[in-house]
């Protein structure tokens, strides 16, 4: 198929869109799978797009209640490209897990 063709440049974008459809249908495991497949197809030089996709993965984990996985993913984003929304979501994940020390570390 077209999304499996390595020569097709937009394969990563198609996977992201498929992930968004699954996310909107509340099928979060399939959304995560599509987002991760998109990450495999998006080149490393498109860092901004890769970070957006990774944020989508973290958001899907949060929606599923898998706060440990969400916190790990958000931590990776904060290490690479920190922003206020990601930091806030990381603090909320640590709050949901009851980890006050990690909440404090994420805050500063």
PDB file of N, CA and C in Angstrom:
ATOM      1  N   UNK A   1       0.830  -1.189   0.000  1.00  0.00           N
ATOM      2  CA  UNK A   1       0.000   0.000   0.000  1.00  0.00           C
ATOM      3  C   UNK A   1       0.869   1.245   0.000  1.00  0.00           C
ATOM      4  N   UNK A   2       0.244   2.363  -0.163  1.00  0.00           N
ATOM      5  CA  UNK A   2       0.977   3.624  -0.312  1.00  0.00           C
ATOM      6  C   UNK A   2       1.695   4.039   0.974  1.00  0.00           C
ATOM      7  N   UNK A   3       1.118   3.763   2.139  1.00  0.00           N
ATOM      8  CA  UNK A   3       1.770   4.195   3.385  1.00  0.00           C
ATOM      9  C   UNK A   3       2.961   3.314   3.736  1.00  0.00           C
ATOM     10  N   UNK A   4       3.039   2.105   3.151  1.00  0.00           N
ATOM     11  CA  UNK A   4       4.179   1.227   3.405  1.00  0.00           C
ATOM     12  C   UNK A   4       5.335   1.494   2.450  1.00  0.00           C
ATOM     13  N   UNK A   5       5.078   2.239   1.384  1.00  0.00           N
ATOM     14  CA  UNK A   5       6.090   2.550   0.392  1.00  0.00           C
ATOM     15  C   UNK A   5       7.064   3.583   0.967  1.00  0.00           C
ATOM     16  N   UNK A   6       8.312   3.180   1.142  1.00  0.00           N
ATOM     17  CA  UNK A   6       9.323   4.073   1.725  1.00  0.00           C
ATOM     18  C   UNK A   6       9.601   5.283   0.835  1.00  0.00           C
ATOM     19  N   UNK A   7       9.362   5.150  -0.462  1.00  0.00           N
ATOM     20  CA  UNK A   7       9.608   6.252  -1.381  1.00  0.00           C
ATOM     21  C   UNK A   7       8.538   7.339  -1.276  1.00  0.00           C
ATOM     22  N   UNK A   8       7.389   7.005  -0.717  1.00  0.00           N
ATOM     23  CA  UNK A   8       6.310   7.975  -0.568  1.00  0.00           C
ATOM     24  C   UNK A   8       6.617   8.889   0.605  1.00  0.00           C
ATOM     25  N   UNK A   9       6.811  10.169   0.317  1.00  0.00           N
ATOM     26  CA  UNK A   9       7.255  11.135   1.318  1.00  0.00           C
ATOM     27  C   UNK A   9       6.202  11.388   2.388  1.00  0.00           C
ATOM     28  N   UNK A  10       4.914  11.403   2.030  1.00  0.00           N
ATOM     29  CA  UNK A  10       3.853  11.761   2.969  1.00  0.00           C
ATOM     30  C   UNK A  10       3.335  10.621   3.818  1.00  0.00           C
ATOM     31  N   UNK A  11       4.031   9.485   3.844  1.00  0.00           N
ATOM     32  CA  UNK A  11       3.562   8.328   4.603  1.00  0.00           C
ATOM     33  C   UNK A  11       3.407   8.610   6.088  1.00  0.00           C
ATOM     34  N   UNK A  12       4.326   9.395   6.634  1.00  0.00           N
ATOM     35  CA  UNK A  12       4.249   9.736   8.053  1.00  0.00           C
ATOM     36  C   UNK A  12       3.025  10.567   8.365  1.00  0.00           C
ATOM     37  N   UNK A  13       2.723  11.515   7.476  1.00  0.00           N
ATOM     38  CA  UNK A  13       1.543  12.376   7.670  1.00  0.00           C
ATOM     39  C   UNK A  13       0.261  11.563   7.599  1.00  0.00           C
ATOM     40  N   UNK A  14       0.226  10.599   6.679  1.00  0.00           N
ATOM     41  CA  UNK A  14      -0.956   9.739   6.559  1.00  0.00           C
ATOM     42  C   UNK A  14      -1.148   8.957   7.850  1.00  0.00           C
ATOM     43  N   UNK A  15      -0.055   8.438   8.399  1.00  0.00           N
ATOM     44  CA  UNK A  15      -0.138   7.686   9.667  1.00  0.00           C
ATOM     45  C   UNK A  15      -0.619   8.592  10.807  1.00  0.00           C
ATOM     46  N   UNK A  16      -0.145   9.829  10.830  1.00  0.00           N
ATOM     47  CA  UNK A  16      -0.599  10.779  11.860  1.00  0.00           C
ATOM     48  C   UNK A  16      -2.103  10.995  11.728  1.00  0.00           C
ATOM     49  N   UNK A  17      -2.568  11.196  10.510  1.00  0.00           N
ATOM     50  CA  UNK A  17      -4.001  11.403  10.297  1.00  0.00           C
ATOM     51  C   UNK A  17      -4.804  10.171  10.708  1.00  0.00           C
ATOM     52  N   UNK A  18      -4.275   8.978  10.411  1.00  0.00           N
ATOM     53  CA  UNK A  18      -4.948   7.746  10.830  1.00  0.00           C
ATOM     54  C   UNK A  18      -4.992   7.673  12.360  1.00  0.00           C
ATOM     55  N   UNK A  19      -3.885   8.064  12.996  1.00  0.00           N
ATOM     56  CA  UNK A  19      -3.844   8.097  14.454  1.00  0.00           C
ATOM     57  C   UNK A  19      -4.851   9.077  15.021  1.00  0.00           C
ATOM     58  N   UNK A  20      -4.992  10.234  14.374  1.00  0.00           N
ATOM     59  CA  UNK A  20      -5.971  11.227  14.823  1.00  0.00           C
ATOM     60  C   UNK A  20      -7.397  10.699  14.714  1.00  0.00           C
ATOM     61  N   UNK A  21      -7.670   9.953  13.648  1.00  0.00           N
ATOM     62  CA  UNK A  21      -9.010   9.367  13.489  1.00  0.00           C
ATOM     63  C   UNK A  21      -9.280   8.382  14.620  1.00  0.00           C
ATOM     64  N   UNK A  22      -8.311   7.507  14.897  1.00  0.00           N
ATOM     65  CA  UNK A  22      -8.479   6.544  15.993  1.00  0.00           C
ATOM     66  C   UNK A  22      -8.619   7.264  17.334  1.00  0.00           C
ATOM     67  N   UNK A  23      -7.838   8.325  17.529  1.00  0.00           N
ATOM     68  CA  UNK A  23      -7.911   9.092  18.772  1.00  0.00           C
ATOM     69  C   UNK A  23      -9.313   9.672  18.951  1.00  0.00           C
ATOM     70  N   UNK A  24      -9.854  10.270  17.891  1.00  0.00           N
ATOM     71  CA  UNK A  24     -11.189  10.865  17.972  1.00  0.00           C
ATOM     72  C   UNK A  24     -12.274   9.824  18.187  1.00  0.00           C
ATOM     73  N   UNK A  25     -12.016   8.592  17.765  1.00  0.00           N
ATOM     74  CA  UNK A  25     -12.953   7.490  18.001  1.00  0.00           C
ATOM     75  C   UNK A  25     -12.722   6.852  19.367  1.00  0.00           C
ATOM     76  N   UNK A  26     -11.796   7.415  20.129  1.00  0.00           N
ATOM     77  CA  UNK A  26     -11.430   6.940  21.464  1.00  0.00           C
ATOM     78  C   UNK A  26     -10.824   5.536  21.446  1.00  0.00           C
ATOM     79  N   UNK A  27     -10.215   5.173  20.331  1.00  0.00           N
ATOM     80  CA  UNK A  27      -9.487   3.914  20.208  1.00  0.00           C
ATOM     81  C   UNK A  27      -8.006   4.237  20.397  1.00  0.00           C
ATOM     82  N   UNK A  28      -7.654   4.511  21.647  1.00  0.00           N
ATOM     83  CA  UNK A  28      -6.330   5.042  21.965  1.00  0.00           C
ATOM     84  C   UNK A  28      -5.175   4.078  21.669  1.00  0.00           C
ATOM     85  N   UNK A  29      -5.315   2.760  21.921  1.00  0.00           N
ATOM     86  CA  UNK A  29      -4.193   1.865  21.569  1.00  0.00           C
ATOM     87  C   UNK A  29      -3.859   1.897  20.070  1.00  0.00           C
ATOM     88  N   UNK A  30      -4.874   1.920  19.223  1.00  0.00           N
ATOM     89  CA  UNK A  30      -4.612   1.993  17.780  1.00  0.00           C
ATOM     90  C   UNK A  30      -4.027   3.357  17.407  1.00  0.00           C
ATOM     91  N   UNK A  31      -4.487   4.405  18.079  1.00  0.00           N
ATOM     92  CA  UNK A  31      -3.938   5.738  17.816  1.00  0.00           C
ATOM     93  C   UNK A  31      -2.449   5.761  18.147  1.00  0.00           C
ATOM     94  N   UNK A  32      -2.075   5.201  19.282  1.00  0.00           N
ATOM     95  CA  UNK A  32      -0.670   5.155  19.683  1.00  0.00           C
ATOM     96  C   UNK A  32       0.137   4.366  18.659  1.00  0.00           C
ATOM     97  N   UNK A  33      -0.411   3.258  18.209  1.00  0.00           N
ATOM     98  CA  UNK A  33       0.277   2.437  17.205  1.00  0.00           C
ATOM     99  C   UNK A  33       0.524   3.247  15.929  1.00  0.00           C
ATOM    100  N   UNK A  34      -0.485   3.961  15.461  1.00  0.00           N
ATOM    101  CA  UNK A  34      -0.339   4.766  14.245  1.00  0.00           C
ATOM    102  C   UNK A  34       0.669   5.894  14.445  1.00  0.00           C
ATOM    103  N   UNK A  35       0.607   6.555  15.606  1.00  0.00           N
ATOM    104  CA  UNK A  35       1.557   7.632  15.891  1.00  0.00           C
ATOM    105  C   UNK A  35       2.992   7.103  15.909  1.00  0.00           C
ATOM    106  N   UNK A  36       3.188   5.938  16.500  1.00  0.00           N
ATOM    107  CA  UNK A  36       4.539   5.368  16.551  1.00  0.00           C
ATOM    108  C   UNK A  36       5.014   4.954  15.166  1.00  0.00           C
ATOM    109  N   UNK A  37       4.102   4.439  14.355  1.00  0.00           N
ATOM    110  CA  UNK A  37       4.458   4.107  12.979  1.00  0.00           C
ATOM    111  C   UNK A  37       4.824   5.385  12.214  1.00  0.00           C
ATOM    112  N   UNK A  38       4.122   6.468  12.504  1.00  0.00           N
ATOM    113  CA  UNK A  38       4.437   7.752  11.876  1.00  0.00           C
ATOM    114  C   UNK A  38       5.828   8.208  12.286  1.00  0.00           C
ATOM    115  N   UNK A  39       6.167   8.047  13.558  1.00  0.00           N
ATOM    116  CA  UNK A  39       7.499   8.445  14.030  1.00  0.00           C
ATOM    117  C   UNK A  39       8.591   7.679  13.291  1.00  0.00           C
ATOM    118  N   UNK A  40       8.311   6.410  12.947  1.00  0.00           N
ATOM    119  CA  UNK A  40       9.287   5.622  12.196  1.00  0.00           C
ATOM    120  C   UNK A  40       9.485   6.156  10.783  1.00  0.00           C
ATOM    121  N   UNK A  41       8.455   6.814  10.233  1.00  0.00           N
ATOM    122  CA  UNK A  41       8.528   7.285   8.848  1.00  0.00           C
ATOM    123  C   UNK A  41       8.929   8.754   8.718  1.00  0.00           C
ATOM    124  N   UNK A  42       8.776   9.524   9.772  1.00  0.00           N
ATOM    125  CA  UNK A  42       9.120  10.947   9.711  1.00  0.00           C
ATOM    126  C   UNK A  42      10.626  11.096   9.931  1.00  0.00           C
ATOM    127  N   UNK A  43      11.310  11.780   9.023  1.00  0.00           N
ATOM    128  CA  UNK A  43      12.760  11.930   9.165  1.00  0.00           C
ATOM    129  C   UNK A  43      13.147  12.723  10.414  1.00  0.00           C
ATOM    130  N   UNK A  44      14.342  12.451  10.904  1.00  0.00           N
ATOM    131  CA  UNK A  44      14.835  13.081  12.135  1.00  0.00           C
ATOM    132  C   UNK A  44      14.978  14.595  11.986  1.00  0.00           C
ATOM    133  N   UNK A  45      15.153  15.086  10.752  1.00  0.00           N
ATOM    134  CA  UNK A  45      15.332  16.526  10.587  1.00  0.00           C
ATOM    135  C   UNK A  45      14.017  17.298  10.730  1.00  0.00           C
ATOM    136  N   UNK A  46      12.901  16.605  10.810  1.00  0.00           N
ATOM    137  CA  UNK A  46      11.604  17.250  11.053  1.00  0.00           C
ATOM    138  C   UNK A  46      11.265  17.138  12.547  1.00  0.00           C
ATOM    139  N   UNK A  47      12.104  17.746  13.336  1.00  0.00           N
ATOM    140  CA  UNK A  47      12.018  17.634  14.799  1.00  0.00           C
ATOM    141  C   UNK A  47      10.688  18.144  15.362  1.00  0.00           C
ATOM    142  N   UNK A  48      10.197  19.267  14.834  1.00  0.00           N
ATOM    143  CA  UNK A  48       8.940  19.831  15.327  1.00  0.00           C
ATOM    144  C   UNK A  48       7.780  18.871  15.136  1.00  0.00           C
ATOM    145  N   UNK A  49       7.694  18.264  13.967  1.00  0.00           N
ATOM    146  CA  UNK A  49       6.628  17.299  13.695  1.00  0.00           C
ATOM    147  C   UNK A  49       6.770  16.078  14.590  1.00  0.00           C
ATOM    148  N   UNK A  50       7.993  15.617  14.779  1.00  0.00           N
ATOM    149  CA  UNK A  50       8.228  14.452  15.651  1.00  0.00           C
ATOM    150  C   UNK A  50       7.787  14.748  17.087  1.00  0.00           C
ATOM    151  N   UNK A  51       8.043  15.977  17.565  1.00  0.00           N
ATOM    152  CA  UNK A  51       7.633  16.343  18.921  1.00  0.00           C
ATOM    153  C   UNK A  51       6.098  16.397  19.028  1.00  0.00           C
ATOM    154  N   UNK A  52       5.430  16.910  17.997  1.00  0.00           N
ATOM    155  CA  UNK A  52       3.968  16.949  18.011  1.00  0.00           C
ATOM    156  C   UNK A  52       3.383  15.547  18.056  1.00  0.00           C
ATOM    157  N   UNK A  53       3.958  14.654  17.275  1.00  0.00           N
ATOM    158  CA  UNK A  53       3.482  13.266  17.260  1.00  0.00           C
ATOM    159  C   UNK A  53       3.705  12.627  18.630  1.00  0.00           C
ATOM    160  N   UNK A  54       4.858  12.885  19.222  1.00  0.00           N
ATOM    161  CA  UNK A  54       5.162  12.327  20.544  1.00  0.00           C
ATOM    162  C   UNK A  54       4.202  12.887  21.593  1.00  0.00           C
ATOM    163  N   UNK A  55       3.832  14.160  21.477  1.00  0.00           N
ATOM    164  CA  UNK A  55       2.830  14.741  22.389  1.00  0.00           C
ATOM    165  C   UNK A  55       1.487  14.030  22.225  1.00  0.00           C
ATOM    166  N   UNK A  56       1.147  13.681  20.995  1.00  0.00           N
ATOM    167  CA  UNK A  56      -0.094  12.947  20.754  1.00  0.00           C
ATOM    168  C   UNK A  56      -0.061  11.583  21.431  1.00  0.00           C
ATOM    169  N   UNK A  57       1.085  10.924  21.387  1.00  0.00           N
ATOM    170  CA  UNK A  57       1.243   9.628  22.056  1.00  0.00           C
ATOM    171  C   UNK A  57       1.017   9.803  23.560  1.00  0.00           C
ATOM    172  N   UNK A  58       1.633  10.823  24.139  1.00  0.00           N
ATOM    173  CA  UNK A  58       1.491  11.074  25.577  1.00  0.00           C
ATOM    174  C   UNK A  58       0.041  11.376  25.935  1.00  0.00           C
ATOM    175  N   UNK A  59      -0.634  12.167  25.113  1.00  0.00           N
ATOM    176  CA  UNK A  59      -2.034  12.500  25.366  1.00  0.00           C
ATOM    177  C   UNK A  59      -2.907  11.255  25.319  1.00  0.00           C
ATOM    178  N   UNK A  60      -2.632  10.353  24.391  1.00  0.00           N
ATOM    179  CA  UNK A  60      -3.393   9.103  24.316  1.00  0.00           C
ATOM    180  C   UNK A  60      -3.156   8.261  25.569  1.00  0.00           C
ATOM    181  N   UNK A  61      -1.918   8.219  26.043  1.00  0.00           N
ATOM    182  CA  UNK A  61      -1.632   7.489  27.288  1.00  0.00           C
ATOM    183  C   UNK A  61      -2.414   8.101  28.453  1.00  0.00           C
ATOM    184  N   UNK A  62      -2.462   9.430  28.512  1.00  0.00           N
ATOM    185  CA  UNK A  62      -3.208  10.097  29.585  1.00  0.00           C
ATOM    186  C   UNK A  62      -4.674   9.722  29.513  1.00  0.00           C
ATOM    187  N   UNK A  63      -5.243   9.748  28.317  1.00  0.00           N
ATOM    188  CA  UNK A  63      -6.665   9.420  28.149  1.00  0.00           C
ATOM    189  C   UNK A  63      -6.973   7.986  28.553  1.00  0.00           C
ATOM    190  N   UNK A  64      -5.974   7.084  28.410  1.00  0.00           N
ATOM    191  CA  UNK A  64      -6.162   5.683  28.807  1.00  0.00           C
ATOM    192  C   UNK A  64      -5.905   5.479  30.299  1.00  0.00           C
ATOM    193  N   UNK A  65      -5.405   6.509  30.966  1.00  0.00           N
ATOM    194  CA  UNK A  65      -5.104   6.378  32.390  1.00  0.00           C
ATOM    195  C   UNK A  65      -3.756   5.728  32.655  1.00  0.00           C
ATOM    196  N   UNK A  66      -2.925   5.619  31.645  1.00  0.00           N
ATOM    197  CA  UNK A  66      -1.585   5.037  31.804  1.00  0.00           C
ATOM    198  C   UNK A  66      -0.586   6.169  32.076  1.00  0.00           C
ATOM    199  N   UNK A  67      -0.651   6.646  33.311  1.00  0.00           N
ATOM    200  CA  UNK A  67       0.108   7.836  33.670  1.00  0.00           C
ATOM    201  C   UNK A  67       1.618   7.614  33.715  1.00  0.00           C
ATOM    202  N   UNK A  68       2.055   6.396  34.013  1.00  0.00           N
ATOM    203  CA  UNK A  68       3.496   6.121  34.031  1.00  0.00           C
ATOM    204  C   UNK A  68       4.056   6.256  32.623  1.00  0.00           C
ATOM    205  N   UNK A  69       3.382   5.627  31.644  1.00  0.00           N
ATOM    206  CA  UNK A  69       3.832   5.731  30.259  1.00  0.00           C
ATOM    207  C   UNK A  69       3.745   7.176  29.767  1.00  0.00           C
ATOM    208  N   UNK A  70       2.676   7.858  30.148  1.00  0.00           N
ATOM    209  CA  UNK A  70       2.511   9.261  29.745  1.00  0.00           C
ATOM    210  C   UNK A  70       3.631  10.111  30.331  1.00  0.00           C
ATOM    211  N   UNK A  71       3.944   9.913  31.606  1.00  0.00           N
ATOM    212  CA  UNK A  71       5.001  10.696  32.251  1.00  0.00           C
ATOM    213  C   UNK A  71       6.355  10.426  31.598  1.00  0.00           C
ATOM    214  N   UNK A  72       6.627   9.174  31.252  1.00  0.00           N
ATOM    215  CA  UNK A  72       7.895   8.855  30.582  1.00  0.00           C
ATOM    216  C   UNK A  72       7.989   9.554  29.228  1.00  0.00           C
ATOM    217  N   UNK A  73       6.894   9.509  28.471  1.00  0.00           N
ATOM    218  CA  UNK A  73       6.874  10.144  27.155  1.00  0.00           C
ATOM    219  C   UNK A  73       7.008  11.661  27.287  1.00  0.00           C
ATOM    220  N   UNK A  74       6.273  12.239  28.230  1.00  0.00           N
ATOM    221  CA  UNK A  74       6.362  13.687  28.448  1.00  0.00           C
ATOM    222  C   UNK A  74       7.755  14.093  28.925  1.00  0.00           C
ATOM    223  N   UNK A  75       8.374  13.249  29.728  1.00  0.00           N
ATOM    224  CA  UNK A  75       9.743  13.513  30.184  1.00  0.00           C
ATOM    225  C   UNK A  75      10.721  13.560  29.028  1.00  0.00           C
ATOM    226  N   UNK A  76      10.532  12.661  28.040  1.00  0.00           N
ATOM    227  CA  UNK A  76      11.387  12.668  26.850  1.00  0.00           C
ATOM    228  C   UNK A  76      11.217  13.980  26.084  1.00  0.00           C
ATOM    229  N   UNK A  77       9.975  14.434  25.987  1.00  0.00           N
ATOM    230  CA  UNK A  77       9.712  15.686  25.272  1.00  0.00           C
ATOM    231  C   UNK A  77      10.357  16.851  26.009  1.00  0.00           C
ATOM    232  N   UNK A  78      10.214  16.871  27.330  1.00  0.00           N
ATOM    233  CA  UNK A  78      10.781  17.972  28.117  1.00  0.00           C
ATOM    234  C   UNK A  78      12.301  17.999  28.015  1.00  0.00           C
ATOM    235  N   UNK A  79      12.925  16.829  27.886  1.00  0.00           N
ATOM    236  CA  UNK A  79      14.375  16.781  27.743  1.00  0.00           C
ATOM    237  C   UNK A  79      14.811  17.313  26.380  1.00  0.00           C
ATOM    238  N   UNK A  80      13.987  17.079  25.348  1.00  0.00           N
ATOM    239  CA  UNK A  80      14.364  17.466  23.991  1.00  0.00           C
ATOM    240  C   UNK A  80      13.905  18.869  23.627  1.00  0.00           C
ATOM    241  N   UNK A  81      12.652  19.180  23.934  1.00  0.00           N
ATOM    242  CA  UNK A  81      12.072  20.458  23.506  1.00  0.00           C
ATOM    243  C   UNK A  81      11.000  20.895  24.512  1.00  0.00           C
ATOM    244  N   UNK A  82      11.418  21.442  25.655  1.00  0.00           N
ATOM    245  CA  UNK A  82      10.455  21.778  26.707  1.00  0.00           C
ATOM    246  C   UNK A  82       9.499  22.903  26.323  1.00  0.00           C
ATOM    247  N   UNK A  83       8.261  22.782  26.788  1.00  0.00           N
ATOM    248  CA  UNK A  83       7.282  23.854  26.634  1.00  0.00           C
ATOM    249  C   UNK A  83       6.319  23.789  27.818  1.00  0.00           C
ATOM    250  N   UNK A  84       5.570  24.840  28.021  1.00  0.00           N
ATOM    251  CA  UNK A  84       4.729  24.990  29.212  1.00  0.00           C
ATOM    252  C   UNK A  84       3.623  23.936  29.287  1.00  0.00           C
ATOM    253  N   UNK A  85       2.974  23.641  28.158  1.00  0.00           N
ATOM    254  CA  UNK A  85       1.876  22.672  28.176  1.00  0.00           C
ATOM    255  C   UNK A  85       2.369  21.269  28.497  1.00  0.00           C
ATOM    256  N   UNK A  86       3.500  20.896  27.918  1.00  0.00           N
ATOM    257  CA  UNK A  86       4.072  19.581  28.197  1.00  0.00           C
ATOM    258  C   UNK A  86       4.482  19.490  29.661  1.00  0.00           C
ATOM    259  N   UNK A  87       5.092  20.552  30.182  1.00  0.00           N
ATOM    260  CA  UNK A  87       5.482  20.570  31.592  1.00  0.00           C
ATOM    261  C   UNK A  87       4.286  20.455  32.511  1.00  0.00           C
ATOM    262  N   UNK A  88       3.215  21.174  32.186  1.00  0.00           N
ATOM    263  CA  UNK A  88       1.999  21.093  32.998  1.00  0.00           C
ATOM    264  C   UNK A  88       1.428  19.674  32.968  1.00  0.00           C
ATOM    265  N   UNK A  89       1.359  19.070  31.790  1.00  0.00           N
ATOM    266  CA  UNK A  89       0.838  17.708  31.689  1.00  0.00           C
ATOM    267  C   UNK A  89       1.707  16.717  32.457  1.00  0.00           C
ATOM    268  N   UNK A  90       3.018  16.949  32.445  1.00  0.00           N
ATOM    269  CA  UNK A  90       3.930  16.089  33.200  1.00  0.00           C
ATOM    270  C   UNK A  90       3.651  16.204  34.702  1.00  0.00           C
ATOM    271  N   UNK A  91       3.454  17.421  35.177  1.00  0.00           N
ATOM    272  CA  UNK A  91       3.140  17.628  36.600  1.00  0.00           C
ATOM    273  C   UNK A  91       1.814  16.949  36.953  1.00  0.00           C
ATOM    274  N   UNK A  92       0.818  17.060  36.086  1.00  0.00           N
ATOM    275  CA  UNK A  92      -0.483  16.431  36.339  1.00  0.00           C
ATOM    276  C   UNK A  92      -0.343  14.910  36.388  1.00  0.00           C
ATOM    277  N   UNK A  93       0.476  14.334  35.513  1.00  0.00           N
ATOM    278  CA  UNK A  93       0.694  12.880  35.539  1.00  0.00           C
ATOM    279  C   UNK A  93       1.324  12.452  36.863  1.00  0.00           C
ATOM    280  N   UNK A  94       2.332  13.205  37.292  1.00  0.00           N
ATOM    281  CA  UNK A  94       2.973  12.873  38.575  1.00  0.00           C
ATOM    282  C   UNK A  94       1.986  13.041  39.732  1.00  0.00           C
ATOM    283  N   UNK A  95       1.107  14.039  39.643  1.00  0.00           N
ATOM    284  CA  UNK A  95       0.068  14.225  40.656  1.00  0.00           C
ATOM    285  C   UNK A  95      -0.863  13.015  40.683  1.00  0.00           C
ATOM    286  N   UNK A  96      -1.274  12.546  39.503  1.00  0.00           N
ATOM    287  CA  UNK A  96      -2.169  11.394  39.424  1.00  0.00           C
ATOM    288  C   UNK A  96      -1.511  10.139  39.990  1.00  0.00           C
ATOM    289  N   UNK A  97      -0.186  10.072  39.876  1.00  0.00           N
ATOM    290  CA  UNK A  97       0.550   8.929  40.420  1.00  0.00           C
ATOM    291  C   UNK A  97       0.885   9.114  41.902  1.00  0.00           C
ATOM    292  N   UNK A  98       0.654  10.315  42.427  1.00  0.00           N
ATOM    293  CA  UNK A  98       0.931  10.597  43.834  1.00  0.00           C
ATOM    294  C   UNK A  98       2.400  10.764  44.136  1.00  0.00           C
ATOM    295  N   UNK A  99       3.191  11.147  43.161  1.00  0.00           N
ATOM    296  CA  UNK A  99       4.639  11.290  43.325  1.00  0.00           C
ATOM    297  C   UNK A  99       4.998  12.766  43.498  1.00  0.00           C
ATOM    298  N   UNK A 100       5.021  13.210  44.751  1.00  0.00           N
ATOM    299  CA  UNK A 100       5.278  14.621  45.044  1.00  0.00           C
ATOM    300  C   UNK A 100       6.681  15.069  44.656  1.00  0.00           C
ATOM    301  N   UNK A 101       7.662  14.215  44.844  1.00  0.00           N
ATOM    302  CA  UNK A 101       9.035  14.594  44.518  1.00  0.00           C
ATOM    303  C   UNK A 101       9.204  14.846  43.024  1.00  0.00           C
ATOM    304  N   UNK A 102       8.651  13.968  42.207  1.00  0.00           N
ATOM    305  CA  UNK A 102       8.750  14.167  40.757  1.00  0.00           C
ATOM    306  C   UNK A 102       7.934  15.361  40.320  1.00  0.00           C
ATOM    307  N   UNK A 103       6.836  15.643  41.024  1.00  0.00           N
ATOM    308  CA  UNK A 103       6.056  16.856  40.716  1.00  0.00           C
ATOM    309  C   UNK A 103       6.924  18.084  40.910  1.00  0.00           C
ATOM    310  N   UNK A 104       7.635  18.125  42.033  1.00  0.00           N
ATOM    311  CA  UNK A 104       8.497  19.275  42.330  1.00  0.00           C
ATOM    312  C   UNK A 104       9.612  19.410  41.306  1.00  0.00           C
ATOM    313  N   UNK A 105      10.239  18.275  40.943  1.00  0.00           N
ATOM    314  CA  UNK A 105      11.339  18.305  39.968  1.00  0.00           C
ATOM    315  C   UNK A 105      10.850  18.745  38.588  1.00  0.00           C
ATOM    316  N   UNK A 106       9.637  18.325  38.221  1.00  0.00           N
ATOM    317  CA  UNK A 106       9.088  18.717  36.916  1.00  0.00           C
ATOM    318  C   UNK A 106       8.737  20.198  36.907  1.00  0.00           C
ATOM    319  N   UNK A 107       8.414  20.730  38.065  1.00  0.00           N
ATOM    320  CA  UNK A 107       8.009  22.127  38.166  1.00  0.00           C
ATOM    321  C   UNK A 107       9.186  23.068  37.985  1.00  0.00           C
ATOM    322  N   UNK A 108      10.343  22.661  38.476  1.00  0.00           N
ATOM    323  CA  UNK A 108      11.513  23.544  38.392  1.00  0.00           C
ATOM    324  C   UNK A 108      12.468  23.127  37.347  1.00  0.00           C
TER     325      UNK A 108
END
